[in-house]
Coordinates of C-alpha atoms in Angstrom, one line a residue:
X1 CA 61.2 164.6 -50.6
X2 CA 57.9 163.6 -48.9
X3 CA 56.8 167.2 -48.2
X4 CA 57.4 168.3 -51.8
X5 CA 55.5 165.3 -53.1
X6 CA 52.6 166.0 -50.7
X7 CA 52.4 169.6 -51.7
X8 CA 52.4 168.8 -55.4
X9 CA 49.6 166.2 -54.9
X10 CA 47.5 168.7 -52.8
X11 CA 48.1 171.4 -55.4
X12 CA 47.0 169.2 -58.2
X13 CA 43.8 168.1 -56.3
X14 CA 42.9 171.7 -55.4
X15 CA 43.4 172.7 -59.0
X16 CA 41.1 170.0 -60.3
X17 CA 38.4 171.0 -57.7
X18 CA 38.8 174.7 -58.6
X19 CA 38.5 174.1 -62.4
X20 CA 35.6 171.6 -62.2
X21 CA 33.1 174.1 -60.7
X22 CA 33.1 176.5 -63.6
X23 CA 31.8 173.7 -65.8
X24 CA 28.5 173.9 -64.0
X25 CA 28.0 177.3 -65.8
X26 CA 27.2 175.3 -68.9
X27 CA 23.8 174.5 -67.3
X28 CA 22.9 178.1 -67.1
X29 CA 23.6 178.7 -70.8
X30 CA 20.5 176.6 -71.4
X31 CA 18.5 179.4 -69.7
X32 CA 20.0 182.1 -71.9
X33 CA 23.4 183.6 -72.7
X34 CA 23.1 186.3 -70.1
X35 CA 22.6 183.8 -67.3
X36 CA 25.3 181.5 -68.7
X37 CA 27.8 184.3 -68.9
X38 CA 27.1 185.6 -65.4
X39 CA 27.4 182.1 -64.0
X40 CA 30.6 181.5 -65.8
X41 CA 32.2 184.8 -64.6
X42 CA 31.1 184.1 -61.0
X43 CA 32.3 180.5 -61.0
X44 CA 35.6 181.4 -62.6
X45 CA 36.1 184.1 -60.0
X46 CA 35.3 181.6 -57.3
X47 CA 37.8 179.1 -58.8
X48 CA 40.6 181.7 -59.2
X49 CA 40.3 183.2 -55.7
X50 CA 40.0 179.7 -54.2
X51 CA 43.1 178.6 -56.0
X52 CA 45.1 181.7 -54.9
X53 CA 43.9 181.3 -51.3
X54 CA 44.7 177.6 -51.1
X55 CA 48.2 178.0 -52.7
X56 CA 49.0 180.4 -49.9
X57 CA 47.5 178.0 -47.3
X58 CA 49.7 175.2 -48.5
X59 CA 52.7 177.4 -47.9
X60 CA 51.5 178.1 -44.4
X61 CA 50.9 181.8 -45.2
X62 CA 48.1 184.1 -46.3
X63 CA 47.6 185.6 -49.8
X64 CA 49.4 188.8 -50.6
X65 CA 46.0 190.6 -51.0
X66 CA 44.4 189.0 -47.9
X67 CA 41.6 189.6 -46.9
X68 CA 40.6 191.0 -50.3
X69 CA 40.9 187.6 -51.9
X70 CA 38.6 186.0 -49.3
X71 CA 36.1 188.9 -49.6
X72 CA 36.1 188.5 -53.4
X73 CA 35.4 184.8 -53.1
X74 CA 32.5 185.5 -50.7
X75 CA 31.0 188.0 -53.2
X76 CA 31.5 185.6 -56.1
X77 CA 29.8 182.9 -54.1
X78 CA 26.7 184.6 -52.9
X79 CA 26.0 187.5 -55.3
X80 CA 24.7 185.1 -58.1
X81 CA 21.9 184.1 -55.6
X82 CA 20.3 187.4 -56.2
X83 CA 20.9 187.5 -60.0
X84 CA 20.4 183.9 -61.3
X85 CA 17.2 181.9 -61.2
X86 CA 17.6 179.3 -58.4
X87 CA 20.9 180.8 -57.2
X88 CA 24.3 179.2 -57.3
X89 CA 25.8 179.4 -53.8
X90 CA 25.0 175.8 -53.0
X91 CA 27.6 174.8 -55.7
X92 CA 30.4 177.1 -54.7
X93 CA 29.9 177.4 -50.9
X94 CA 31.9 174.2 -50.2
X95 CA 35.0 175.8 -51.7
X96 CA 34.4 178.9 -49.6
X97 CA 34.1 176.8 -46.5
X98 CA 37.6 175.3 -47.1
X99 CA 39.0 178.8 -47.6
X100 CA 37.5 180.1 -44.3
X101 CA 38.7 177.1 -42.3
X102 CA 42.3 177.3 -43.7
X103 CA 42.9 181.1 -43.6
X104 CA 40.9 182.1 -40.5
X105 CA 41.4 181.1 -36.9
X106 CA 39.6 177.7 -36.6
X107 CA 37.0 179.0 -34.2
X108 CA 36.0 181.9 -36.4
X109 CA 36.1 179.7 -39.5
X110 CA 33.9 177.1 -37.9
X111 CA 31.4 179.7 -36.8
X112 CA 31.2 181.1 -40.3
X113 CA 30.8 177.7 -41.9
X114 CA 27.9 177.1 -39.4
X115 CA 26.2 180.3 -40.7
X116 CA 26.8 179.2 -44.3
X117 CA 25.0 175.9 -43.5
X118 CA 22.1 177.8 -42.0
X119 CA 21.8 180.1 -45.0
X120 CA 22.0 177.3 -47.5
X121 CA 19.4 175.3 -45.6
X122 CA 17.0 178.2 -45.4
X123 CA 17.5 179.3 -49.0
X124 CA 17.0 175.8 -50.4
X125 CA 14.2 174.7 -48.2
X126 CA 12.1 177.9 -48.3
X127 CA 13.2 179.2 -51.7
X128 CA 11.3 178.9 -55.0
X129 CA 13.4 175.9 -56.0
X130 CA 12.9 173.9 -52.9
X131 CA 14.4 170.4 -53.2
X132 CA 14.4 167.2 -51.4
X133 CA 18.2 167.2 -51.6
X134 CA 18.5 170.2 -49.4
X135 CA 20.0 168.1 -46.6
X136 CA 22.7 166.8 -49.0
X137 CA 23.7 170.3 -50.1
X138 CA 23.9 171.6 -46.6
X139 CA 26.1 168.7 -45.5
X140 CA 28.4 169.2 -48.5
X141 CA 29.5 172.6 -47.1
X142 CA 31.1 171.4 -43.9
X143 CA 32.2 168.0 -45.5
X144 CA 34.1 169.6 -48.4
X145 CA 35.4 172.4 -46.2
X146 CA 36.8 169.9 -43.7
X147 CA 38.3 167.8 -46.4
X148 CA 40.1 170.9 -47.8
X149 CA 41.3 171.9 -44.4
X150 CA 42.5 168.4 -43.6
X151 CA 44.4 168.3 -46.9
X152 CA 46.1 171.6 -46.3
X153 CA 47.0 170.6 -42.7
X154 CA 48.4 167.3 -43.9
X155 CA 50.7 169.1 -46.2
X156 CA 51.7 171.6 -43.5
X157 CA 52.3 168.9 -40.9
X158 CA 54.4 166.9 -43.4
X159 CA 56.6 169.8 -44.1
X160 CA 56.9 170.7 -40.4
X161 CA 57.9 167.1 -39.6
X162 CA 60.4 167.1 -42.3
X163 CA 61.9 170.4 -41.1
X164 CA 61.9 169.1 -37.5
X165 CA 63.7 166.0 -38.7
X166 CA 66.3 168.1 -40.5
X167 CA 66.7 170.3 -37.4
X168 CA 67.2 167.2 -35.2
X169 CA 69.8 165.8 -37.6
X170 CA 71.6 169.1 -37.5
X171 CA 71.4 169.3 -33.8
X172 CA 72.8 165.7 -33.5
X173 CA 75.7 166.7 -35.7
X174 CA 76.4 169.8 -33.6
X175 CA 76.1 167.8 -30.4
X176 CA 78.6 165.2 -31.7
X177 CA 81.0 168.0 -32.8
X178 CA 80.8 169.5 -29.3
X179 CA 81.3 166.1 -27.7
X180 CA 84.4 165.5 -29.7
X181 CA 85.7 169.0 -29.1
X182 CA 85.1 168.7 -25.3
X183 CA 86.5 165.2 -25.0
X184 CA 89.6 166.1 -27.0
X185 CA 90.2 169.2 -24.8
X186 CA 89.5 167.4 -21.6
X187 CA 91.2 164.1 -22.5
X188 CA 94.3 165.2 -24.4
X189 CA 95.0 168.3 -22.3
X190 CA 96.4 166.4 -19.4
X191 CA 98.3 163.9 -21.6
X192 CA 99.9 166.6 -23.8
X193 CA 100.8 168.6 -20.7
X194 CA 102.5 165.5 -19.2
X195 CA 104.3 164.8 -22.4
X196 CA 105.7 168.4 -22.5
X197 CA 106.7 168.3 -18.8
X198 CA 108.4 164.9 -19.1
X199 CA 110.1 165.9 -22.3
X200 CA 111.5 169.0 -20.6
X201 CA 112.6 167.0 -17.5
X202 CA 114.3 164.4 -19.7
X203 CA 116.1 167.1 -21.6
X204 CA 117.5 168.5 -18.3
X205 CA 118.5 165.1 -17.0
X206 CA 120.0 163.6 -20.1
X207 CA 123.5 164.8 -19.3
X208 CA 123.8 164.6 -15.5
X209 CA 121.5 161.6 -15.0
X210 CA 121.0 159.5 -18.1
X211 CA 119.2 156.7 -16.2
X212 CA 116.6 159.1 -14.8
X213 CA 116.3 160.7 -18.2
X214 CA 115.7 157.3 -19.8
X215 CA 113.0 156.6 -17.2
X216 CA 111.3 159.9 -18.0
X217 CA 111.4 159.1 -21.7
X218 CA 109.9 155.7 -21.1
X219 CA 107.1 157.3 -19.1
X220 CA 106.7 159.9 -21.9
X221 CA 106.1 157.1 -24.4
X222 CA 103.5 155.5 -22.1
X223 CA 101.6 158.8 -21.8
X224 CA 101.8 159.3 -25.6
X225 CA 100.3 155.8 -26.1
X226 CA 97.6 156.6 -23.6
X227 CA 96.9 159.8 -25.5
X228 CA 96.6 157.8 -28.7
X229 CA 94.1 155.5 -27.0
X230 CA 92.1 158.5 -25.8
X231 CA 91.8 159.7 -29.4
X232 CA 90.5 156.4 -30.6
X233 CA 88.0 156.3 -27.7
X234 CA 86.8 159.8 -28.6
X235 CA 86.3 158.8 -32.2
X236 CA 84.3 155.8 -31.1
X237 CA 82.3 157.9 -28.7
X238 CA 83.2 155.6 -25.8
X239 CA 84.6 157.4 -22.7
X240 CA 84.0 155.3 -19.6
X241 CA 86.2 156.7 -16.8
X242 CA 86.7 155.6 -13.2
X243 CA 87.1 158.3 -10.5
X244 CA 89.5 156.1 -8.5
X245 CA 91.6 155.3 -11.5
X246 CA 91.7 158.9 -12.6
X247 CA 92.7 160.1 -9.2
X248 CA 95.5 157.5 -9.0
X249 CA 96.9 158.6 -12.3
X250 CA 96.6 162.3 -11.3
X251 CA 98.5 161.7 -8.1
X252 CA 101.3 159.8 -9.9
X253 CA 101.5 162.6 -12.6
X254 CA 101.7 165.3 -10.0
X255 CA 104.4 163.7 -7.9
X256 CA 106.5 162.9 -11.0
X257 CA 106.2 166.6 -11.9
X258 CA 107.4 167.7 -8.5
X259 CA 104.0 168.6 -6.9
X260 CA 103.2 167.0 -3.6
X261 CA 99.8 165.2 -4.0
X262 CA 97.3 163.8 -1.5
X263 CA 93.9 162.1 -2.2
X264 CA 91.1 161.5 0.2
X265 CA 88.1 159.8 -1.4
X266 CA 84.8 159.0 0.2
X267 CA 83.6 155.4 -0.3
X268 CA 80.3 156.0 -2.1
X269 CA 78.7 154.3 -5.1
X270 CA 77.9 156.8 -7.8
X271 CA 75.9 156.7 -11.0
X272 CA 78.0 156.3 -14.1
X273 CA 77.3 159.8 -15.3
X274 CA 78.2 161.4 -12.0
X275 CA 81.4 159.3 -11.6
X276 CA 82.5 160.3 -15.1
X277 CA 81.8 164.0 -14.4
X278 CA 84.0 163.8 -11.3
X279 CA 86.7 161.9 -13.2
X280 CA 86.8 164.5 -15.9
X281 CA 86.9 167.2 -13.2
X282 CA 90.0 165.6 -11.7
X283 CA 91.6 165.4 -15.1
X284 CA 90.9 169.0 -16.0
X285 CA 91.8 170.3 -12.5
X286 CA 95.2 168.5 -12.5
X287 CA 95.9 169.7 -16.0
X288 CA 95.3 173.3 -15.0
X289 CA 97.6 172.8 -11.9
X290 CA 100.4 171.6 -14.1
X291 CA 99.9 173.9 -17.0
X292 CA 98.9 177.2 -15.4
X293 CA 99.8 177.3 -11.7
X294 CA 102.9 177.5 -9.5
X295 CA 101.7 174.9 -7.1
X296 CA 103.9 172.8 -4.8
X297 CA 101.0 170.8 -3.3
X298 CA 97.7 169.6 -4.5
X299 CA 94.9 167.9 -2.6
X300 CA 92.0 165.9 -4.1
X301 CA 89.1 165.2 -1.8
X302 CA 85.5 164.0 -2.1
X303 CA 82.8 164.4 0.6
X304 CA 79.2 163.4 0.8
X305 CA 76.6 166.2 1.5
X306 CA 73.0 165.0 1.6
X307 CA 72.2 163.8 -1.9
X308 CA 75.3 165.1 -3.5
X309 CA 79.0 164.3 -3.7
X310 CA 81.4 167.2 -3.6
X311 CA 84.9 167.0 -5.3
X312 CA 87.6 169.6 -4.5
X313 CA 90.9 169.9 -6.3
X314 CA 92.9 172.4 -4.3
X315 CA 96.4 173.7 -4.8
X316 CA 98.6 176.3 -3.2
X317 CA 99.5 178.2 -6.4
X318 CA 96.7 180.3 -8.0
X319 CA 96.7 179.6 -11.7
X320 CA 97.9 182.2 -14.2
X321 CA 95.2 181.6 -16.9
X322 CA 95.7 183.5 -20.2
X323 CA 92.9 185.6 -21.6
X324 CA 90.4 183.7 -23.6
X325 CA 91.0 180.4 -21.7
X326 CA 88.4 178.7 -19.7
X327 CA 87.0 176.2 -22.2
X328 CA 87.8 173.3 -19.9
X329 CA 85.8 174.7 -17.0
X330 CA 82.9 175.4 -19.4
X331 CA 83.0 171.7 -20.4
X332 CA 83.1 170.7 -16.8
X333 CA 80.1 172.8 -16.0
X334 CA 78.2 171.1 -18.8
X335 CA 79.1 167.7 -17.6
X336 CA 78.2 168.6 -14.0
X337 CA 74.8 169.9 -15.1
X338 CA 74.1 166.7 -17.0
X339 CA 74.8 164.9 -13.7
X340 CA 72.5 167.1 -11.8
X341 CA 75.2 169.2 -10.2
X342 CA 77.3 172.4 -10.4
X343 CA 80.9 173.4 -11.1
X344 CA 82.8 176.4 -9.8
X345 CA 86.5 177.5 -9.5
X346 CA 87.8 180.3 -7.3
X347 CA 91.1 181.5 -5.6
X348 CA 91.5 180.9 -1.9
X349 CA 92.5 183.4 0.7
X350 CA 96.0 181.9 1.0
X351 CA 97.0 182.5 -2.6
X352 CA 95.8 179.1 -3.8
X353 CA 93.0 177.9 -6.0
X354 CA 90.2 175.3 -5.6
X355 CA 88.0 173.7 -8.2
X356 CA 84.7 172.4 -6.7
X357 CA 82.3 170.1 -8.5
X358 CA 79.1 168.7 -7.0
X359 CA 77.1 165.9 -8.6
X360 CA 74.0 164.0 -7.6
X361 CA 74.4 160.5 -6.0

């Protein structure tokens, strides 16, 4: 993956940088074995602590021994200035700058890098080994530190983006699962309820009124075909509903089930999302009337209130909903919220029940 490749490349580059600096100790061996050994120990310590610190930085954490590892790198960077002729911090300070910028808050790290630049400039310009390349060494500190910081941040951002992409893909899968679950519940609930009711009615009529029973069976087959079409539409993710069409089907289904039905719809043009939310509400409300209530009448009305349309599905028989039910109303509340509205259901004072859904126009 891209993040793993970026981390491997950054680790390899940091390893090369950390290992290259101890080679400078060979120069000090020309001035004597003591100086050479001291320089080698100091630079190896700088390289080791820098490697440990950066490995943690690439993981987005701090070393297990933080801040001891940073303090040890500071000591290994500046102590040789007091023990070696000409000092050595100008060579190892750039690595320390990267450590400070990566592991400390950026404001504190930047301030400390500024102090390091001031120290290096003063030590090189006023020291016994003053050089015309002082400016170069001073600029190397922030330049190398910024490069290390950018390298670590690049790796971290790459991993964060990859994780975000994985999270978005997982969220998309979950959203699709919820959509299918909700659409199957809302869409097939009414159809399956109608099939069960018409099957029962046809069974009761088959002996005393075969013609009526045949009509009910024909209607049952039509509803079953509609249910199959609903399943195909759910699988394709295409569920464009019409409020008027859904109300007409609901009224026909209620009347064929022995429930008196009336519909009073306000003539208003609605956005697609709002109209679909109301259509689903009609489907769910009528399904609950047929499945859970003892209603003899049901009224479906819409009215305009300011910038919202209110749908009410009212019946005269309060539903007897079993424990654990209510997934349909939860789905309706989600659809209404997506359309900028609300959903609520409550019993009325006359022993009935009303489902109310409001959506934005």
